[in-house]
Every structure is written in C-alpha cells, then in structure tokens.
Amino acid sequence: MAAPLSDGDRRKQISVRGIAGLGDVAEVRKSFNRHLHFTLVKDRNVATPRDYYFALAHTVRDHLVGRWIRTQQHYYERDPKRIYYLSLEFYMGRTLQNTMVNLGLQNACDEAIYQLGLDLEELEEIEEDAGLGNGGLGRLAACFLDSMATLGLAAYGYGIRYEFGIFNQKIVDGWQVEEADDWLRYGNPWEKARPEYMLPVHFYGRVEHTPEAVSYTHLDVVLAMPYDTPVPGYKNNTVNTMRLWSAKAPNDFNLQEFNMGDYIEAVLDRNLAENISRVLYPNDNFFEGKELRLKQEYFVVAATLQDIIRRFKSSKFGCRDPVRTCFETFPDKVAIQLNDTHPALSIPELMRILVDVEKVDWDKAWEITKRTCAYTNHTVLPEALERWPVSMFEKLLPRHLEIIYALNQMHLDRVAALYPGDIDRLRRMSVIEEGDCKRINMAHLCVIGSHAVNGVARIHSDIVKNSVFKDFYDLEPEKFQNKTNGITPRRWLLLCNPGLADIIAEKIGESFITDLSQLKKLLEFIDNETFIRDVAKVKQENKLKFATYLEEQYKVKINPMSMFDVQVKRIHEYKRQLLNCLHAITLYNRIRCNPSKSFVPRTIMIGGKAAPGYHMAKMIIKLITSIGEVINNDPYVGDKLKVIFLENYRVSLAEKVIPAADLSQQISTAGTEASGTGNMKFMVNGALTIGTMDGANVEMAEEAGEENLFIFGMRVEDVEALDRKGYNAREYYESLPELRQAIDQISSGFFSPRDPGCFKDVVNMLMYHDRFKVFADYEAYIKCQGQVDQLFMDPREWTRKVIRNIACSGKFSSDRTITEYAREIWGVEPSATAIPPPNLPRN
C-alpha cells in the first residue's frame, strides 16, 4: 500500500494552486533576483525580509502587466458598456497572495522562494493590509471587484487613495487605543500613479446666471491624481482597474497671497487642499456631518465623472480626442453603481455636467442621469443616514444645491399631482428636510435619481420597500430590487483555506472556484466516512495553526481541542456583542457553581474595532477584556472556558480566524443587520452559525435547512410587537436569575475590582434605554447555546452538519450577486471567454 501523501506532496499534486512547471520556477527565480538587484538596489548580503517581499511583489506584478494592458486594449476595441462602481471604501486587504491565486502562480512562487532559501508565508506576512474601509461595505466592494474581473465585465472601481486607512487598534489596560495606519510608509508595489490623467475639482465659489449660460467664479481648485491598482480575474487573463484619487494642491495654490509677501506660508497651506485624501473616516453605520467628509464625497465624484465622460467620448484605444459628442447613448455605454449614499453627489454632478457644460436640455439630462445611476442601500439604522445641512452645501457646492432644489421641485410636483392635498406625504418624500436646520436627505436624492434601488439581502430589501422607502415604493415599485450580498470564493476559500479547497477539489473537481453552486455535489458525501474525517482533520489543523499564531502574537495559550466560538465584526450595540458577554458570564457562573461537572470546553473569541468617538462601543471592548481577565485567571475554570479579545481585527486576521472557527455568532436584533457577509465566510469555511433571523442568516437557513443552523430569538414581527407593547428590560432582569446575577456582577465591579463603577453606563443602557433589546433574547440564546454544546459532543454529527452547510453555501458567492447586478440593473451579460494571454497573438 502506498504511503500516505504528506501535506506538501498533496499540495503539489492538486492543481487548485496551479501546477508549478520547471520553466515557471526558473523564471520566477530569475525575475526575483533581477528585481532585488535593479528595483531594490540590494544584494543578498544586505537585503532585509521586506526587500524580499518587494522583490517577490514586483515579480508577481510583472505577470499582471501584459494582461492588464491587453484587457484595456480589448475594452477599447470592443467598446462594451462600462460599469463604474463608486465607493468611498475599498477594504482590499493584502494583494500578493490573491494575485498569485488568481494567476495560478502560487506553486511556482512557493517553489522558487523555497529554492532561494526563503519562506513564502513569512514574506506574505510582511505586506501591509490596504485598510481603505471600515467593515462590510468596503469589503463587499473588494469582493465585487474580484467577481467583476472573473466574470469578464468591463468594470472599474473608483474611490479615494487614503493616506491613512482604518486605524490600527491597540488594547492598553483593556481599552482600545487608536494608532494611525501609515500603510504607504514603505511604498505600495501594486499601484501605478497616472499623473497624465490628473483632473481639477472645484469647491466654493459663486454661481452667476446669464441668459446664455451658467458660470462660476471664485472657485477653489484641488487636483485629483489617479493611482491605478490591477484587479485580476481568476485564470481568465482579465485584469481590471481600481482607480483611487489622491488630492494635490495646484502649483499656484494660495500664491496670490505670495505677492503679499508670505511665500513660505502659501506653500505650507498646500496641506489644506491635500488633506482631502489624508484619512478614512472610521465610522461604520454612523453619519458624522463633517465638512471634510462632504469634500471627500464630492472629490471622488467630480474626478470620477470627468474620467467617465472622457472615456465615453474617446472610444478608440489610445485616442484622447473626443469622438462621441451626443449623450443620447450615454446610458447604453455607462452604468454607475452608488455603493450607499456616499457617492450620491454623482446625481447632481452628472446633471451639472450635462446641462451647464455639455448644454443638454434639462429634461433630457434628467432622463440620462436616471438611466445611468443605480443605488445600493446598506442600512436601515436612522443614525447612519446621510443628512447634510443645506448651509454647508450653500457654501461648499452652491451650484449643486440649486440643482438639488430644482430636482426636488420636479419630484414634489409629480407627487402632488398623484396625491393632491397629501401635504404630509410631500413632507415625508422631500429631498429637503425642513426644521431648525434644513437638511438634504441623500437617500431620497439617490432614490429619485436612480433607475434601480436595491437592498442587500431579501429581508433587508423587504424592509426597504415596506418601511424605509415605502412612499417611494408606492410611487415606483418597479425600481426596487433585492441583490443578496456574496463573498469571493477565491480569497475566502481558496486563499484562506487551501486544505479545505483541496479536499473539496478531490471530490468534485475544481469548477466550484468559479461556480460555487457546484458545492451542492458535496451532499453526496455527507455520510462518506473518509470525507467526514478529512473535513474534521482540516478544521483541526486550522485550529492548531491559529492557536500557534495567537500564542506567538498575543502570548495567549488556548486549548485547540476546545470549541472555537467566534464573533468578529465592528463593535456596535446592534450587533449585540453584549449578548455574547452575558453568555460568557453565565457559563462562567455555571462552572464556578459546579466545578466538578463536565463542560464542553470553549474559547470565546471576540474581535472588532469601535469608532473612536463611539463611547458605548469602547465600553463594550473594555467589558470583554475585563471579563477575559477574570475568567482566564480563575483556577477553578482552567481549560473549560477562555475569553479572548482579538486585537486589531482586519482582513488579514479574518483570513486566519475564519477557517479555524467552529461556531460563528451572528446575533444582531432581527431587522437591524442589512445582510452581513462574515456569516457567509464562516459558512463556506465549515463553521456552524448561531444567529437570529436577520440579514442573510434568513437565506442561509433557507439554503441549508433551519435545523442545520442554531436559530434563536425574536423575528422581525416579534420585535415590532415588542415595540408596540413597550420593551421593559427590568421584567427580564427580575424573572431570569442567571441574567440578574450576570448584570449584578457587571454592576458591582466583580469584573472591574479596581474601578467598581466602570460599567455603570453599560448597565444603565441595558436596563433603561437598550434599543436592541438584549435581554429579550437572552433566555432563547442561552438555551440555544446549550444545543450547540450538545451537538459539539458528537463530532461525527457536528461534521455532517458542517458538510451540509458548506454544500449549501454556493448561493453566497459574489459571482452570483454580480451576475444578478449585471443582468437586472446594468444590462450587461457576464462572459466566460478568457482574453488570450500576452504570449499569444490577439484575436
């Protein structure tokens, strides 16, 4: 009988990572040495690990360039409809490994680097995350770019090249401390500056109306410098572009003042203009009406629309002379997708360009604008909706304010004609909100200016239609759609969990990588003992690897045989990390009460960042770390329970923790989480879900069968009923002894002995103004966690449920989501045909 293959041999044999030909390996080595010498100007005696990372990055990038140029040539020649995905966030994470995976270079690079006496994984760890996003919305944009390239769509991501991305989180004495994320400090090998496409963006000024035209005076100018990053599709030779704008002051900036004598001061003031692209606002699901943020939103929109129109006008490759001057066909050649309301200014800006610059008739311009733009809504939380003060617009964007007023008047005239005398409806539907401070409701602007409006999971889209935009849905029901979010299986399975990808490929082949619905075929193996054993073995290996990582990075020792119970996401009251905390305390109290009883050992891991100005979220982090402090140092508890806060949760940490998780916590109050995408990542990576019927959990339960998830708690109808009745936290506190004990411990300083009043704000919120009804779901949650323990004690049955979940996760590929956007919103068809590679002649 043949000896079992080592993991290394197995990896070389299975082709999901790309077969490493000898020629490829030699080529990679040669290129690596050439870059070390010529690009980095180092030799092996003085090169640092970071130099080796850069040499490898440039080597891999070389393989992209020919495909990148050829893809763009292909688009110029075929002149397909272009898709423009506008987002203020692109949470890309690291690029090296993803590029190797999508180009099928991973094995060749692995072997070449090994032959050079280096370790590929160590080099990959040197790369900084591109943290240009807060959470779900920004990461979704990144997954979408991967899918659009893989589906052969002529798509472009447009955003801002923030000098500082989402802050790095340090935990000091149990509190979150923010550090600037200087991700560009050592340079970024993946971007290419394009100064030849630099564009002006105008702020402030005055509007002058004459019978002939509209003109603007006294404008401030900021230049937008584009930086392009390649976005490779999976093994199809398509390489699309993400173009991020950086703000530059013009050379004559403030030098009018120079004549007044202060040249130095004028040059120093260039920073004021360049601050526009300095830093990402670190708020998730929260609107903070700062002028700098409004400037960022207009900056990305104004630069992008100029670029879109330049590309529309010059259709032949390399030609910058305008060839198209008629805008009739604009919506047939251009689709603009607004990722939430942040790029909503695209609507008045496109109107401004068409009417003021291109002299298109107003009604025609409005028709073109609506047919071009589409809007994705990402949240129903009222505090997240963008409502800008009219006074700020008046100062910063006076012409856009005029256009918005005119569009709103047209809109209200139409509503008034359909609903005569219904003044309250006019008030509810207006883009301008009257009150102490007049505000512009950006969501309403998006709805009236788009031909399609979508939510991001079925339950969310229903809420959008039946409550958030009900009046608008009554007016134009055909506009409203659902597009359930998805995740890219390249990063979230192939890259982060190669062991699982390999055993899946052994059973069903490799086509699941670009058609995730193929995972259904795994249902045949749900009772296959070999497969059950393989799936369990891969999970155990991932857990051991993550336990080792935790020990190296955070100096925490955990029991790899324990259940890895994970909740990783932004810290927010609606996501109910507090419910998780109450479960941890309840478990702790049960162990203390009965130390000789056998318990299912658990390691509860919670990770995520709190917005720096969000006091309650920061208190929640302090509570989690304080609970951990007590539990992890209690000798009575030992290995039975640990509570770990995962510091600085980010894309690259998600890639490590998700494949190692046994249990995924998705426990938001029903009706608050629009979709969630972490839930999908855990599902495809073989964790079971404990969750409420919220967001995409509903569809996950539908796909896998509700009995294969741990579903608990109130449904949306129950929450609404409780709202009508009035939620009284004290009733639950009085009637549930374990809940009362936990709250009393938090309140009395049991978890904060040096500062007994530390958590008074948390307790006060939970008892008297908890919008998210933590106590109402406590009992059901604790009971459901008991069922989790029961199943975990039967590893075979647990793993069968895991296999069923993996097999039923195919719907949650972003390839499926993007195919739906393409066909139902953008009016384009995905293409399975690969562009010929650079070494073959073009068609």
Tab-separated table of C-alpha atoms in Angstrom, residues 563-812:
chain	number	residue	atom	x	y	z
A	563	MET	CA	-14.860	24.816	20.661
A	564	PHE	CA	-13.669	27.965	18.864
A	565	ASP	CA	-16.648	30.267	19.327
A	566	VAL	CA	-16.062	33.414	17.242
A	567	GLN	CA	-17.750	36.806	16.867
A	568	VAL	CA	-15.710	39.149	14.673
A	569	LYS	CA	-17.223	42.354	13.266
A	570	ARG	CA	-17.346	46.065	14.046
A	571	ILE	CA	-18.296	46.752	17.664
A	572	HIS	CA	-21.821	48.160	17.677
A	573	GLU	CA	-24.792	47.942	20.029
A	574	TYR	CA	-26.988	46.472	17.276
A	575	LYS	CA	-24.523	43.620	16.661
A	576	ARG	CA	-25.002	42.712	20.332
A	577	GLN	CA	-21.530	41.716	21.448
A	578	LEU	CA	-23.118	42.332	24.897
A	579	LEU	CA	-25.360	39.290	24.451
A	580	ASN	CA	-22.219	37.226	23.833
A	581	CYS	CA	-20.686	38.710	27.014
A	582	LEU	CA	-23.749	37.710	29.048
A	583	HIS	CA	-23.432	34.144	27.771
A	584	ALA	CA	-19.751	34.048	28.724
A	585	ILE	CA	-20.574	35.266	32.248
A	586	THR	CA	-23.435	32.760	32.550
A	587	LEU	CA	-21.132	29.880	31.520
A	588	TYR	CA	-18.523	31.112	33.996
A	589	ASN	CA	-21.056	31.198	36.817
A	590	ARG	CA	-22.224	27.672	35.987
A	591	ILE	CA	-18.655	26.360	36.038
A	592	ARG	CA	-17.933	28.119	39.342
A	593	CYS	CA	-21.136	26.764	40.786
A	594	ASN	CA	-20.342	23.185	39.778
A	595	PRO	CA	-16.589	22.838	39.121
A	596	SER	CA	-16.593	19.021	39.080
A	597	LYS	CA	-19.268	18.795	36.374
A	598	SER	CA	-18.057	18.151	32.833
A	599	PHE	CA	-18.447	21.120	30.484
A	600	VAL	CA	-17.823	21.398	26.753
A	601	PRO	CA	-14.601	23.447	26.682
A	602	ARG	CA	-14.933	26.754	24.805
A	603	THR	CA	-12.673	29.506	23.642
A	604	ILE	CA	-14.842	32.575	23.048
A	605	MET	CA	-13.092	34.983	20.679
A	606	ILE	CA	-14.489	38.442	20.041
A	607	GLY	CA	-12.793	40.925	17.740
A	608	GLY	CA	-13.575	44.208	16.058
A	609	LYS	CA	-12.898	47.930	16.103
A	610	ALA	CA	-15.021	50.616	17.745
A	611	ALA	CA	-15.405	54.020	16.092
A	612	PRO	CA	-13.106	56.350	18.094
A	613	GLY	CA	-15.996	58.619	19.101
A	614	TYR	CA	-18.440	55.825	20.000
A	615	HIS	CA	-18.295	55.723	23.804
A	616	MET	CA	-20.571	52.702	24.307
A	617	ALA	CA	-18.653	50.590	21.769
A	618	LYS	CA	-15.397	51.368	23.585
A	619	MET	CA	-17.014	50.407	26.885
A	620	ILE	CA	-18.087	47.097	25.331
A	621	ILE	CA	-14.459	46.348	24.413
A	622	LYS	CA	-13.372	47.188	27.956
A	623	LEU	CA	-16.080	44.867	29.306
A	624	ILE	CA	-14.976	41.972	27.061
A	625	THR	CA	-11.320	42.358	28.096
A	626	SER	CA	-12.316	42.665	31.771
A	627	ILE	CA	-14.439	39.501	31.629
A	628	GLY	CA	-11.493	37.726	29.988
A	629	GLU	CA	-9.161	38.975	32.692
A	630	VAL	CA	-11.289	37.371	35.429
A	631	ILE	CA	-12.239	34.135	33.655
A	632	ASN	CA	-8.830	33.370	32.144
A	633	ASN	CA	-7.104	33.706	35.522
A	634	ASP	CA	-9.583	31.706	37.591
A	635	PRO	CA	-8.015	28.352	38.570
A	636	TYR	CA	-11.479	26.785	39.027
A	637	VAL	CA	-12.157	27.313	35.348
A	638	GLY	CA	-8.875	26.068	33.884
A	639	ASP	CA	-9.225	24.910	30.277
A	640	LYS	CA	-13.029	24.838	30.292
A	641	LEU	CA	-13.519	28.463	29.271
A	642	LYS	CA	-11.396	31.253	27.869
A	643	VAL	CA	-12.484	34.690	26.622
A	644	ILE	CA	-10.080	36.307	24.168
A	645	PHE	CA	-10.352	39.732	22.569
A	646	LEU	CA	-8.759	39.574	19.093
A	647	GLU	CA	-6.841	42.831	18.782
A	648	ASN	CA	-6.814	44.790	15.511
A	649	TYR	CA	-9.302	42.667	13.566
A	650	ARG	CA	-8.742	43.284	9.835
A	651	VAL	CA	-8.893	41.393	6.526
A	652	SER	CA	-5.599	39.541	7.043
A	653	LEU	CA	-6.657	38.417	10.532
A	654	ALA	CA	-10.078	37.323	9.214
A	655	GLU	CA	-8.249	35.070	6.741
A	656	LYS	CA	-6.665	33.279	9.721
A	657	VAL	CA	-9.507	33.121	12.248
A	658	ILE	CA	-12.430	32.230	9.952
A	659	PRO	CA	-11.014	28.882	8.741
A	660	ALA	CA	-10.349	27.940	12.388
A	661	ALA	CA	-13.815	28.740	13.772
A	662	ASP	CA	-16.269	26.072	14.924
A	663	LEU	CA	-19.116	28.431	15.812
A	664	SER	CA	-19.997	31.709	14.087
A	665	GLN	CA	-22.011	34.273	16.058
A	666	GLN	CA	-24.467	36.387	14.005
A	667	ILE	CA	-26.726	37.653	16.755
A	668	SER	CA	-27.953	41.139	15.770
A	669	THR	CA	-31.503	42.155	16.686
A	670	ALA	CA	-33.822	40.978	13.885
A	671	GLY	CA	-34.296	43.787	11.361
A	672	THR	CA	-31.019	45.649	12.028
A	673	GLU	CA	-28.218	43.886	10.094
A	674	ALA	CA	-28.814	44.597	6.399
A	675	SER	CA	-27.049	41.416	5.273
A	676	GLY	CA	-23.757	40.573	6.906
A	677	THR	CA	-21.032	38.885	4.849
A	678	GLY	CA	-18.872	37.451	7.641
A	679	ASN	CA	-21.734	34.979	8.193
A	680	MET	CA	-21.181	33.676	4.636
A	681	LYS	CA	-17.401	33.396	5.070
A	682	PHE	CA	-17.833	31.246	8.173
A	683	MET	CA	-20.420	29.061	6.443
A	684	VAL	CA	-18.232	28.231	3.439
A	685	ASN	CA	-15.264	27.573	5.760
A	686	GLY	CA	-17.053	24.951	7.839
A	687	ALA	CA	-18.265	26.761	10.966
A	688	LEU	CA	-21.841	26.363	12.193
A	689	THR	CA	-23.899	29.504	12.763
A	690	ILE	CA	-25.715	30.599	15.892
A	691	GLY	CA	-27.876	33.511	14.869
A	692	THR	CA	-31.110	35.432	14.720
A	693	MET	CA	-33.388	35.567	11.683
A	694	ASP	CA	-31.678	38.719	10.432
A	695	GLY	CA	-29.878	39.778	7.265
A	696	ALA	CA	-28.586	36.943	5.096
A	697	ASN	CA	-28.908	34.470	8.011
A	698	VAL	CA	-32.510	34.051	6.815
A	699	GLU	CA	-31.361	32.896	3.380
A	700	MET	CA	-28.554	30.761	4.834
A	701	ALA	CA	-31.165	28.913	6.926
A	702	GLU	CA	-33.326	28.564	3.818
A	703	GLU	CA	-30.448	27.089	1.786
A	704	ALA	CA	-29.093	24.675	4.423
A	705	GLY	CA	-32.325	23.999	6.329
A	706	GLU	CA	-33.111	25.812	9.569
A	707	GLU	CA	-32.316	22.649	11.539
A	708	ASN	CA	-28.684	22.898	10.343
A	709	LEU	CA	-28.156	26.318	11.917
A	710	PHE	CA	-28.737	27.335	15.530
A	711	ILE	CA	-31.506	29.884	15.027
A	712	PHE	CA	-32.932	31.606	18.098
A	713	GLY	CA	-34.754	34.695	19.314
A	714	MET	CA	-37.263	37.229	18.084
A	715	ARG	CA	-38.176	37.547	14.410
A	716	VAL	CA	-38.824	40.985	12.884
A	717	GLU	CA	-42.571	40.688	13.691
A	718	ASP	CA	-41.777	39.896	17.347
A	719	VAL	CA	-39.502	42.931	17.607
A	720	GLU	CA	-42.231	45.138	16.122
A	721	ALA	CA	-44.815	43.672	18.512
A	722	LEU	CA	-42.489	44.298	21.474
A	723	ASP	CA	-42.008	47.891	20.288
A	724	ARG	CA	-45.757	48.403	20.257
A	725	LYS	CA	-46.125	46.859	23.708
A	726	GLY	CA	-43.071	48.665	25.074
A	727	TYR	CA	-39.789	46.888	25.893
A	728	ASN	CA	-39.167	46.710	29.625
A	729	ALA	CA	-35.719	45.328	30.407
A	730	ARG	CA	-36.446	45.128	34.133
A	731	GLU	CA	-39.099	42.423	33.594
A	732	TYR	CA	-36.420	40.104	32.187
A	733	TYR	CA	-33.937	41.129	34.874
A	734	GLU	CA	-36.444	40.271	37.600
A	735	SER	CA	-37.620	36.974	36.124
A	736	LEU	CA	-34.318	35.415	34.941
A	737	PRO	CA	-31.992	34.646	37.890
A	738	GLU	CA	-28.891	33.929	35.753
A	739	LEU	CA	-29.351	37.181	33.849
A	740	ARG	CA	-29.799	39.107	37.102
A	741	GLN	CA	-26.643	37.542	38.540
A	742	ALA	CA	-24.611	38.497	35.455
A	743	ILE	CA	-25.879	42.092	35.422
A	744	ASP	CA	-25.293	42.447	39.176
A	745	GLN	CA	-21.707	41.219	38.735
A	746	ILE	CA	-21.026	43.770	35.980
A	747	SER	CA	-22.727	46.456	38.031
A	748	SER	CA	-20.987	45.714	41.349
A	749	GLY	CA	-17.462	45.766	39.932
A	750	PHE	CA	-16.883	41.984	40.046
A	751	PHE	CA	-15.162	42.325	36.640
A	752	SER	CA	-13.599	45.712	37.465
A	753	PRO	CA	-12.462	45.480	41.116
A	754	ARG	CA	-10.113	48.466	40.790
A	755	ASP	CA	-12.907	50.640	39.416
A	756	PRO	CA	-16.247	49.227	40.616
A	757	GLY	CA	-18.330	51.868	38.789
A	758	CYS	CA	-16.543	51.280	35.492
A	759	PHE	CA	-19.514	49.731	33.673
A	760	LYS	CA	-22.356	51.826	35.091
A	761	ASP	CA	-23.041	53.316	31.631
A	762	VAL	CA	-23.323	49.838	30.101
A	763	VAL	CA	-25.688	48.583	32.800
A	764	ASN	CA	-27.737	51.778	32.657
A	765	MET	CA	-28.091	51.435	28.877
A	766	LEU	CA	-29.100	47.751	29.103
A	767	MET	CA	-31.652	48.450	31.861
A	768	TYR	CA	-33.205	51.704	30.641
A	769	HIS	CA	-32.517	52.535	27.011
A	770	ASP	CA	-31.492	49.481	25.052
A	771	ARG	CA	-32.825	49.984	21.503
A	772	PHE	CA	-31.628	46.493	20.598
A	773	LYS	CA	-33.402	44.504	23.307
A	774	VAL	CA	-30.516	42.332	24.510
A	775	PHE	CA	-32.450	40.918	27.493
A	776	ALA	CA	-35.446	39.947	25.334
A	777	ASP	CA	-33.318	37.362	23.503
A	778	TYR	CA	-31.139	36.276	26.446
A	779	GLU	CA	-33.144	33.223	27.520
A	780	ALA	CA	-33.549	31.847	23.982
A	781	TYR	CA	-29.852	32.478	23.298
A	782	ILE	CA	-28.618	30.639	26.397
A	783	LYS	CA	-30.889	27.710	25.607
A	784	CYS	CA	-29.684	27.624	22.006
A	785	GLN	CA	-26.056	27.651	23.191
A	786	GLY	CA	-26.934	24.541	25.229
A	787	GLN	CA	-27.951	22.839	21.964
A	788	VAL	CA	-24.611	23.891	20.455
A	789	ASP	CA	-22.803	22.161	23.355
A	790	GLN	CA	-24.888	19.011	22.898
A	791	LEU	CA	-24.038	18.706	19.214
A	792	PHE	CA	-20.351	19.519	19.713
A	793	MET	CA	-20.082	16.436	21.937
A	794	ASP	CA	-20.969	14.313	18.879
A	795	PRO	CA	-18.122	15.145	16.463
A	796	ARG	CA	-19.449	12.992	13.613
A	797	GLU	CA	-22.902	14.577	13.709
A	798	TRP	CA	-21.343	18.051	14.045
A	799	THR	CA	-19.150	17.456	10.988
A	800	ARG	CA	-22.114	16.158	8.950
A	801	LYS	CA	-23.900	19.441	9.660
A	802	VAL	CA	-20.709	21.291	8.679
A	803	ILE	CA	-20.595	19.458	5.340
A	804	ARG	CA	-24.255	20.262	4.705
A	805	ASN	CA	-23.575	23.958	5.413
A	806	ILE	CA	-20.577	24.045	3.070
A	807	ALA	CA	-22.571	22.227	0.376
A	808	CYS	CA	-25.413	24.761	0.676
A	809	SER	CA	-23.255	27.904	0.717
A	810	GLY	CA	-22.993	28.216	-3.085
A	811	LYS	CA	-25.639	30.940	-3.317
A	812	PHE	CA	-23.405	33.276	-1.312
